[in-house]
mmCIF file of C-alpha atoms and ligand atoms in Angstrom:
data_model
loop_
_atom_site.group_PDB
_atom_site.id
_atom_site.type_symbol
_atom_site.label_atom_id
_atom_site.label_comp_id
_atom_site.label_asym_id
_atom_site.label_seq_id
_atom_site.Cartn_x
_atom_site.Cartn_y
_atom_site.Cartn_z
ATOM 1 C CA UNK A 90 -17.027 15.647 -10.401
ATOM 2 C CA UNK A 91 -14.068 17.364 -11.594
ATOM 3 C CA UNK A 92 -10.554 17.140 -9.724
ATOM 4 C CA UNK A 93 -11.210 20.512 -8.784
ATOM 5 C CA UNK A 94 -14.502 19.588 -6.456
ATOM 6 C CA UNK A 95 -12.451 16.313 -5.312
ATOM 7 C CA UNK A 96 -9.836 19.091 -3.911
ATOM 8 C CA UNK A 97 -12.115 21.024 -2.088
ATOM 9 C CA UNK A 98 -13.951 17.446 -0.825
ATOM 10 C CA UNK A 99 -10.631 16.126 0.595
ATOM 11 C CA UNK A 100 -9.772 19.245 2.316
ATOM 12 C CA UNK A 101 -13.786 19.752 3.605
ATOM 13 C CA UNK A 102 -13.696 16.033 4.692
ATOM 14 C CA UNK A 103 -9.969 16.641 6.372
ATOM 15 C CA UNK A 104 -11.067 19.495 8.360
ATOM 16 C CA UNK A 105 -14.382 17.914 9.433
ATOM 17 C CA UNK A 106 -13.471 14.167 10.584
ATOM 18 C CA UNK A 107 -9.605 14.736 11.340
ATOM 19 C CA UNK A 108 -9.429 18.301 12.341
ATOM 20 C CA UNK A 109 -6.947 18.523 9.861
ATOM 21 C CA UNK A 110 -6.259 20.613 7.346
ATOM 22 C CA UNK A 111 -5.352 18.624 3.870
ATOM 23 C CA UNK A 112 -2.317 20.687 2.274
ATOM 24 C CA UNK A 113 -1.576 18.429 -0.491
ATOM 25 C CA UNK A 114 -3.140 17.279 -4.113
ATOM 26 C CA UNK A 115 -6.305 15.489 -4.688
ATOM 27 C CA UNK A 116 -7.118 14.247 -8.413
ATOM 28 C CA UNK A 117 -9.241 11.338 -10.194
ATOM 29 C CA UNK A 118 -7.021 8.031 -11.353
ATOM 30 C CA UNK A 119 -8.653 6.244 -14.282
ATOM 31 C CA UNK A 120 -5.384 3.820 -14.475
ATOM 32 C CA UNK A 121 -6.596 2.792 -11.336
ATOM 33 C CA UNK A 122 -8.013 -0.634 -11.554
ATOM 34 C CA UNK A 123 -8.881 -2.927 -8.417
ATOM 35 C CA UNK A 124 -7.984 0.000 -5.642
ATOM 36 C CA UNK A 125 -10.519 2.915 -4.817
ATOM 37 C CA UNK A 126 -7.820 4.948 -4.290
ATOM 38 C CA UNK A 127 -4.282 5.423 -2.893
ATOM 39 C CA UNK A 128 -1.941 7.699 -0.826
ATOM 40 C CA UNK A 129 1.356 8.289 -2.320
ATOM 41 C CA UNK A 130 4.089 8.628 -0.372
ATOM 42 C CA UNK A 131 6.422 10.227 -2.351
ATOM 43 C CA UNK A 132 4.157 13.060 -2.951
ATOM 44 C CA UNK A 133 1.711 12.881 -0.478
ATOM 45 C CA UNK A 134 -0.861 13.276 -2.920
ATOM 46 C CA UNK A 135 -4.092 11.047 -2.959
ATOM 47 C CA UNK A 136 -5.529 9.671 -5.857
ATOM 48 C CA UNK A 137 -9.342 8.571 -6.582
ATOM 49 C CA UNK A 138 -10.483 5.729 -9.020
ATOM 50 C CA UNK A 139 -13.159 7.969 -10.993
ATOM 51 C CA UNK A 140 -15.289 4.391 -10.993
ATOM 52 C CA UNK A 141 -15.682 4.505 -7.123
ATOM 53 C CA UNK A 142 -17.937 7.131 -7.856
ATOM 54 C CA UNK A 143 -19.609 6.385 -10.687
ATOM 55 C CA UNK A 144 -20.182 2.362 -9.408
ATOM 56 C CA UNK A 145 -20.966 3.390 -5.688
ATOM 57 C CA UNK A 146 -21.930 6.837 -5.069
ATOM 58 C CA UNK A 147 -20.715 9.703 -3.261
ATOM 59 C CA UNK A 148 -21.129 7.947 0.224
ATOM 60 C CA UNK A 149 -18.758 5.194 -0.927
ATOM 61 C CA UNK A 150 -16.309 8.183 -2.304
ATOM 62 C CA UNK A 151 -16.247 9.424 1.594
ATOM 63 C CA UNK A 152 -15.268 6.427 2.462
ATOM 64 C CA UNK A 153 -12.531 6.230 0.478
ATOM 65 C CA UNK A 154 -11.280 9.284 0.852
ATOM 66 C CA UNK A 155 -11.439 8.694 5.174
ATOM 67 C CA UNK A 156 -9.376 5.889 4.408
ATOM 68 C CA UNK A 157 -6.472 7.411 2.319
ATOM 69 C CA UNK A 158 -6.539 10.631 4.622
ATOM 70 C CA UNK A 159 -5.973 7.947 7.396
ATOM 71 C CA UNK A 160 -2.728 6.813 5.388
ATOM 72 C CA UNK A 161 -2.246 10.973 5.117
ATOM 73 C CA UNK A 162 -1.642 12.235 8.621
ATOM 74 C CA UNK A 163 -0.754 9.336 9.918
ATOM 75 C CA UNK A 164 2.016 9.087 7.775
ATOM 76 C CA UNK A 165 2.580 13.014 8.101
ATOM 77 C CA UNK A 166 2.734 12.657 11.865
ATOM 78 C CA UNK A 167 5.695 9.877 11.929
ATOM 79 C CA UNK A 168 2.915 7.283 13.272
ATOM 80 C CA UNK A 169 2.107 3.853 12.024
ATOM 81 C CA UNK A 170 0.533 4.285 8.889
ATOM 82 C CA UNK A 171 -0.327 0.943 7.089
ATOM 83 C CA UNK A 172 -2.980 -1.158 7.386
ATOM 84 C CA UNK A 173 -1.600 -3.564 9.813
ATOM 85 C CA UNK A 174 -0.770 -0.812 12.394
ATOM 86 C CA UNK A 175 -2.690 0.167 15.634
ATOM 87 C CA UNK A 176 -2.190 3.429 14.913
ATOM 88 C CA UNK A 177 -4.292 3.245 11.766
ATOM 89 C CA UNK A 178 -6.439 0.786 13.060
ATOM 90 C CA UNK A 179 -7.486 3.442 15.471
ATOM 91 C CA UNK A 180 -7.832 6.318 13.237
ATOM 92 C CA UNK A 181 -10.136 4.134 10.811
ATOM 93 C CA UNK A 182 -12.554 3.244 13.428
ATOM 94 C CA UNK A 183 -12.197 6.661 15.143
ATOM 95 C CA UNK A 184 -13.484 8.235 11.990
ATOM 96 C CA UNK A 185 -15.333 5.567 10.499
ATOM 97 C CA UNK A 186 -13.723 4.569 7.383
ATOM 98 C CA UNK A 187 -13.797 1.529 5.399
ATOM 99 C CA UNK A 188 -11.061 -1.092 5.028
ATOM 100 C CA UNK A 189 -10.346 -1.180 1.582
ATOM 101 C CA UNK A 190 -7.177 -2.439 0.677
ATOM 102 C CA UNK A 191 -4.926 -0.255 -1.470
ATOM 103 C CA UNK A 192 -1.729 -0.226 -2.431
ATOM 104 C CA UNK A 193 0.601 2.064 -1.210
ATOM 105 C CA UNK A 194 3.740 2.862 -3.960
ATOM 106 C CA UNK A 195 7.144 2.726 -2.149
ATOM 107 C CA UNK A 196 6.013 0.454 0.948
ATOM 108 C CA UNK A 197 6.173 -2.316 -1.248
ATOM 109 C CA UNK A 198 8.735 -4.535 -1.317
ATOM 110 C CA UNK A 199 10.727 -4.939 -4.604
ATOM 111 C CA UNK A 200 13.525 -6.870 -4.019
ATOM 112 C CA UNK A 201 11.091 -10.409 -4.738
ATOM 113 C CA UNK A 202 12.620 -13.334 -4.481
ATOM 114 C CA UNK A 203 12.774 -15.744 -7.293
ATOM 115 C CA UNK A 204 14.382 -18.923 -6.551
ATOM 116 C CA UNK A 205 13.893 -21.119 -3.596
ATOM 117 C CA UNK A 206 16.367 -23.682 -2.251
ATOM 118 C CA UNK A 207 16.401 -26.114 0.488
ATOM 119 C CA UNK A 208 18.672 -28.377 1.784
ATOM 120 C CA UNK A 209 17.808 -31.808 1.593
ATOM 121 C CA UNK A 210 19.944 -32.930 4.966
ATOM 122 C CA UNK A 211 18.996 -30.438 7.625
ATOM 123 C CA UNK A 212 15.918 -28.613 5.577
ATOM 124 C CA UNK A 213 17.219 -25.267 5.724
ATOM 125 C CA UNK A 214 15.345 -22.866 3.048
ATOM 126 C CA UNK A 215 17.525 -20.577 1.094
ATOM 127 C CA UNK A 216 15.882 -17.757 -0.811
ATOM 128 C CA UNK A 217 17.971 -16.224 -3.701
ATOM 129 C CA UNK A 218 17.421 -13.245 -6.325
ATOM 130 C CA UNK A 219 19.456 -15.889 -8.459
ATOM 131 C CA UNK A 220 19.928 -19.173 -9.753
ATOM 132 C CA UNK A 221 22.468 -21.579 -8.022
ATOM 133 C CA UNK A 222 23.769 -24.393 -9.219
ATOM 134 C CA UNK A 223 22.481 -26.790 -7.360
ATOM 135 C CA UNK A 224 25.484 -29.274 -8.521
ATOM 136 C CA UNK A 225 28.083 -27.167 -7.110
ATOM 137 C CA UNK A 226 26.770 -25.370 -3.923
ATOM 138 C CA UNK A 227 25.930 -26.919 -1.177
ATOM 139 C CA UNK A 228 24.258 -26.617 2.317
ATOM 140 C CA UNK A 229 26.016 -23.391 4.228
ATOM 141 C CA UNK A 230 24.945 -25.306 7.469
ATOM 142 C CA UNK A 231 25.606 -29.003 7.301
ATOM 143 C CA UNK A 232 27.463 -28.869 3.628
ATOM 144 C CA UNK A 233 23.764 -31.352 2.579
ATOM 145 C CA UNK A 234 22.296 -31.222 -1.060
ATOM 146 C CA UNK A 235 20.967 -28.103 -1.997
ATOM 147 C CA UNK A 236 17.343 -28.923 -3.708
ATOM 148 C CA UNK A 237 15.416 -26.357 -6.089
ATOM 149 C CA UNK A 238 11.517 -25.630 -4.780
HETATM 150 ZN ZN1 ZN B 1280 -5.154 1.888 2.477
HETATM 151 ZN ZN1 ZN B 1281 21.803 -28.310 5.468
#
């Protein structure tokens, strides 16, 4: 199937389940690894791991491609459009798609934190994008210990 056919399947599959017209770019992935496939916010584009339809099948490719168009208008429309929302909860079931997990570029949160602290007195947990010194700060609470996790 050529990203060509996976354009025309996405807006077929758009008009026919959501009543929706799909006005945005459909293509393969092969740098896609563990995902099926992923909406991109940015762009609003979707992209397909080729190997969800070589592995499973054109019924599993549906499937996926219910599922991303889920992530699509829903995030379009200004409703909740992640997989823990009732809004897309709703629209999976209403249309029958599967719950793979993808990721979703730009809902992800970047700022990780890398060092964890707690204070030995009261317990309080600090998190912090740096390293302390644990010898010279203390407890912001109760002025206790500060101890690395
Ligand atoms: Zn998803
Ligand atoms: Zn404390």
């Amino acid at each position: 199937m050529s990203d060509e056919q996976l354009q025309r399947l996405v807006e077929q599959i758009s008009l026919e389940s959501f009543g929706l017209s799909f006005n945005h770019q459909a293509c393969f992935n092969k740098r896609l690894r563990t995902t099926g496939g992923r909406y991109l916010l940015r762009s609003h584009n979707i992209e397909i791991n080729p190997k969800q339809l070589q592995y499973y099948g054109e019924k599993a490719l549906v499937g996926i491609i219910k599922h991303e168009l889920c992530h699509y208008h829903l995030h379009l429309q200004g409703k909740g459009y992640q997989h823990r929302d009732d809004d897309f909860k709703w629209l999976m079931s209403k249309v029958g798609a599967p719950r793979f997990c993808d990721v979703i570029p730009g809902v992800q949160n970047v700022t990780k934190t890398l060092h964890r602290y707690q204070c030995l007195a009261c317990g309080l947990q600090y998190n912090r994008k740096r390293k302390i010194d644990v010898r010279k700060y203390v407890c912001g609470k109760c002025k206790g210990k500060l101890e690395k996790k």
